């Protein structure tokens, strides 16, 4: 089982990017997805999360600018990022709380995708 993230890149301040993450392999279900980011010299932080039922949670710094969504049937999650700021520059990681057929939950991480906001 693995996660593949995509969609990072270089964007000017005020611009938009959309990150996507897909899970592949034998997956019974995914309880929740999350997007995290880590800027140079800083700890990894939660940006946004979404449960299987669609409940969402956002870091205060991105509320109103970022939107997380998921497709349960396709085991994918997306992060729409609007009004990007230089402070959003970081490596973004997707995370999935994967459930096995034996109903054991574990954390799965994607490889990270770089987002750079700069003029």
mmCIF file of C-alpha atoms in Angstrom:
data_model
loop_
_atom_site.group_PDB
_atom_site.id
_atom_site.type_symbol
_atom_site.label_atom_id
_atom_site.label_comp_id
_atom_site.label_asym_id
_atom_site.label_seq_id
_atom_site.Cartn_x
_atom_site.Cartn_y
_atom_site.Cartn_z
ATOM 1 C CA UNK A 1 0.000 0.000 0.000
ATOM 2 C CA UNK A 2 1.368 3.419 -0.869
ATOM 3 C CA UNK A 3 0.377 7.042 -1.285
ATOM 4 C CA UNK A 4 1.358 9.078 -4.309
ATOM 5 C CA UNK A 5 1.138 12.842 -4.037
ATOM 6 C CA UNK A 6 1.231 15.272 -6.933
ATOM 7 C CA UNK A 7 0.494 18.856 -7.851
ATOM 8 C CA UNK A 8 3.199 20.868 -6.170
ATOM 9 C CA UNK A 9 5.170 23.582 -7.888
ATOM 10 C CA UNK A 10 6.108 27.234 -8.029
ATOM 11 C CA UNK A 11 3.366 29.839 -7.866
ATOM 12 C CA UNK A 12 3.247 33.589 -7.338
ATOM 13 C CA UNK A 13 1.701 35.074 -4.208
ATOM 14 C CA UNK A 14 -2.053 35.174 -4.564
ATOM 15 C CA UNK A 15 -2.045 32.218 -6.915
ATOM 16 C CA UNK A 16 -3.567 28.769 -6.593
ATOM 17 C CA UNK A 17 -2.419 25.170 -6.621
ATOM 18 C CA UNK A 18 -4.216 21.887 -6.244
ATOM 19 C CA UNK A 19 -2.532 18.957 -4.560
ATOM 20 C CA UNK A 20 -3.748 15.412 -5.022
ATOM 21 C CA UNK A 21 -2.916 12.169 -3.295
ATOM 22 C CA UNK A 22 -3.948 8.669 -4.296
ATOM 23 C CA UNK A 23 -3.740 5.473 -2.326
ATOM 24 C CA UNK A 24 -2.988 2.232 -4.101
ATOM 25 C CA UNK A 25 -2.735 -1.370 -3.001
ATOM 26 C CA UNK A 26 -4.928 -3.560 -0.826
ATOM 27 C CA UNK A 27 -6.944 -1.149 1.285
ATOM 28 C CA UNK A 28 -10.033 -2.063 3.240
ATOM 29 C CA UNK A 29 -10.892 1.533 4.016
ATOM 30 C CA UNK A 30 -9.400 4.891 4.940
ATOM 31 C CA UNK A 31 -10.738 6.459 8.101
ATOM 32 C CA UNK A 32 -9.261 9.893 7.575
ATOM 33 C CA UNK A 33 -6.930 11.855 5.347
ATOM 34 C CA UNK A 34 -4.654 14.681 6.249
ATOM 35 C CA UNK A 35 -2.343 17.147 4.573
ATOM 36 C CA UNK A 36 0.700 18.225 6.521
ATOM 37 C CA UNK A 37 3.513 20.575 5.645
ATOM 38 C CA UNK A 38 7.041 21.172 6.790
ATOM 39 C CA UNK A 39 8.943 24.352 6.090
ATOM 40 C CA UNK A 40 12.739 24.541 6.432
ATOM 41 C CA UNK A 41 13.730 24.683 10.078
ATOM 42 C CA UNK A 42 10.193 24.096 11.287
ATOM 43 C CA UNK A 43 8.252 21.147 12.589
ATOM 44 C CA UNK A 44 5.742 19.321 10.455
ATOM 45 C CA UNK A 45 2.272 20.740 11.019
ATOM 46 C CA UNK A 46 -1.245 19.694 10.166
ATOM 47 C CA UNK A 47 -2.752 21.827 7.421
ATOM 48 C CA UNK A 48 -6.103 20.148 6.845
ATOM 49 C CA UNK A 49 -7.842 16.883 7.607
ATOM 50 C CA UNK A 50 -11.023 15.156 6.531
ATOM 51 C CA UNK A 51 -12.794 12.138 8.000
ATOM 52 C CA UNK A 52 -14.589 9.361 6.165
ATOM 53 C CA UNK A 53 -17.824 11.141 6.911
ATOM 54 C CA UNK A 54 -16.600 14.386 5.410
ATOM 55 C CA UNK A 55 -15.892 16.392 8.555
ATOM 56 C CA UNK A 56 -13.016 18.772 8.011
ATOM 57 C CA UNK A 57 -10.466 20.534 10.160
ATOM 58 C CA UNK A 58 -8.063 23.297 9.134
ATOM 59 C CA UNK A 59 -5.107 25.084 10.608
ATOM 60 C CA UNK A 60 -6.032 28.647 11.480
ATOM 61 C CA UNK A 61 -3.447 29.961 9.033
ATOM 62 C CA UNK A 62 -5.199 28.391 6.032
ATOM 63 C CA UNK A 63 -8.875 28.706 6.955
ATOM 64 C CA UNK A 64 -10.836 30.329 4.177
ATOM 65 C CA UNK A 65 -8.039 29.765 1.668
ATOM 66 C CA UNK A 66 -7.567 25.993 1.510
ATOM 67 C CA UNK A 67 -10.177 23.309 0.928
ATOM 68 C CA UNK A 68 -9.689 19.603 1.486
ATOM 69 C CA UNK A 69 -11.868 17.043 -0.258
ATOM 70 C CA UNK A 70 -11.874 13.283 -0.703
ATOM 71 C CA UNK A 71 -13.251 10.634 -3.025
ATOM 72 C CA UNK A 72 -13.913 7.520 -0.983
ATOM 73 C CA UNK A 73 -14.558 5.388 -4.037
ATOM 74 C CA UNK A 74 -11.222 6.260 -5.608
ATOM 75 C CA UNK A 75 -9.217 6.498 -2.368
ATOM 76 C CA UNK A 76 -8.005 9.968 -3.214
ATOM 77 C CA UNK A 77 -7.751 13.273 -1.424
ATOM 78 C CA UNK A 78 -7.173 16.765 -2.762
ATOM 79 C CA UNK A 79 -6.149 20.082 -1.303
ATOM 80 C CA UNK A 80 -7.226 23.191 -3.186
ATOM 81 C CA UNK A 81 -4.984 26.060 -2.149
ATOM 82 C CA UNK A 82 -6.028 29.594 -3.038
ATOM 83 C CA UNK A 83 -4.617 33.004 -2.182
ATOM 84 C CA UNK A 84 -1.244 31.457 -1.546
ATOM 85 C CA UNK A 85 1.268 33.338 0.552
ATOM 86 C CA UNK A 86 5.014 33.084 0.893
ATOM 87 C CA UNK A 87 4.446 31.543 4.324
ATOM 88 C CA UNK A 88 2.750 28.578 2.634
ATOM 89 C CA UNK A 89 6.056 27.532 1.121
ATOM 90 C CA UNK A 90 6.868 24.048 2.383
ATOM 91 C CA UNK A 91 6.986 20.393 1.510
ATOM 92 C CA UNK A 92 3.452 19.056 1.699
ATOM 93 C CA UNK A 93 2.745 15.493 2.763
ATOM 94 C CA UNK A 94 -0.460 13.529 2.553
ATOM 95 C CA UNK A 95 -1.369 11.129 5.293
ATOM 96 C CA UNK A 96 -3.983 8.405 5.418
ATOM 97 C CA UNK A 97 -5.275 6.451 8.384
ATOM 98 C CA UNK A 98 -5.617 3.152 6.597
ATOM 99 C CA UNK A 99 -7.751 0.305 7.919
ATOM 100 C CA UNK A 100 -6.888 -3.295 7.062
ATOM 101 C CA UNK A 101 -9.330 -6.138 6.588
ATOM 102 C CA UNK A 102 -8.523 -7.138 10.153
ATOM 103 C CA UNK A 103 -9.683 -3.672 11.214
ATOM 104 C CA UNK A 104 -6.229 -2.546 12.246
ATOM 105 C CA UNK A 105 -5.565 1.136 11.608
ATOM 106 C CA UNK A 106 -2.158 2.495 10.738
ATOM 107 C CA UNK A 107 -0.651 5.713 9.396
ATOM 108 C CA UNK A 108 0.532 5.877 5.805
ATOM 109 C CA UNK A 109 2.546 8.806 4.410
ATOM 110 C CA UNK A 110 3.107 10.064 0.911
ATOM 111 C CA UNK A 111 6.495 11.101 -0.410
ATOM 112 C CA UNK A 112 5.987 14.852 -0.124
ATOM 113 C CA UNK A 113 5.567 17.484 -2.789
ATOM 114 C CA UNK A 114 7.238 20.892 -2.806
ATOM 115 C CA UNK A 115 5.112 24.037 -2.861
ATOM 116 C CA UNK A 116 6.983 27.292 -3.377
ATOM 117 C CA UNK A 117 5.208 30.634 -3.288
ATOM 118 C CA UNK A 118 7.429 33.360 -4.641
ATOM 119 C CA UNK A 119 7.403 36.250 -7.048
#
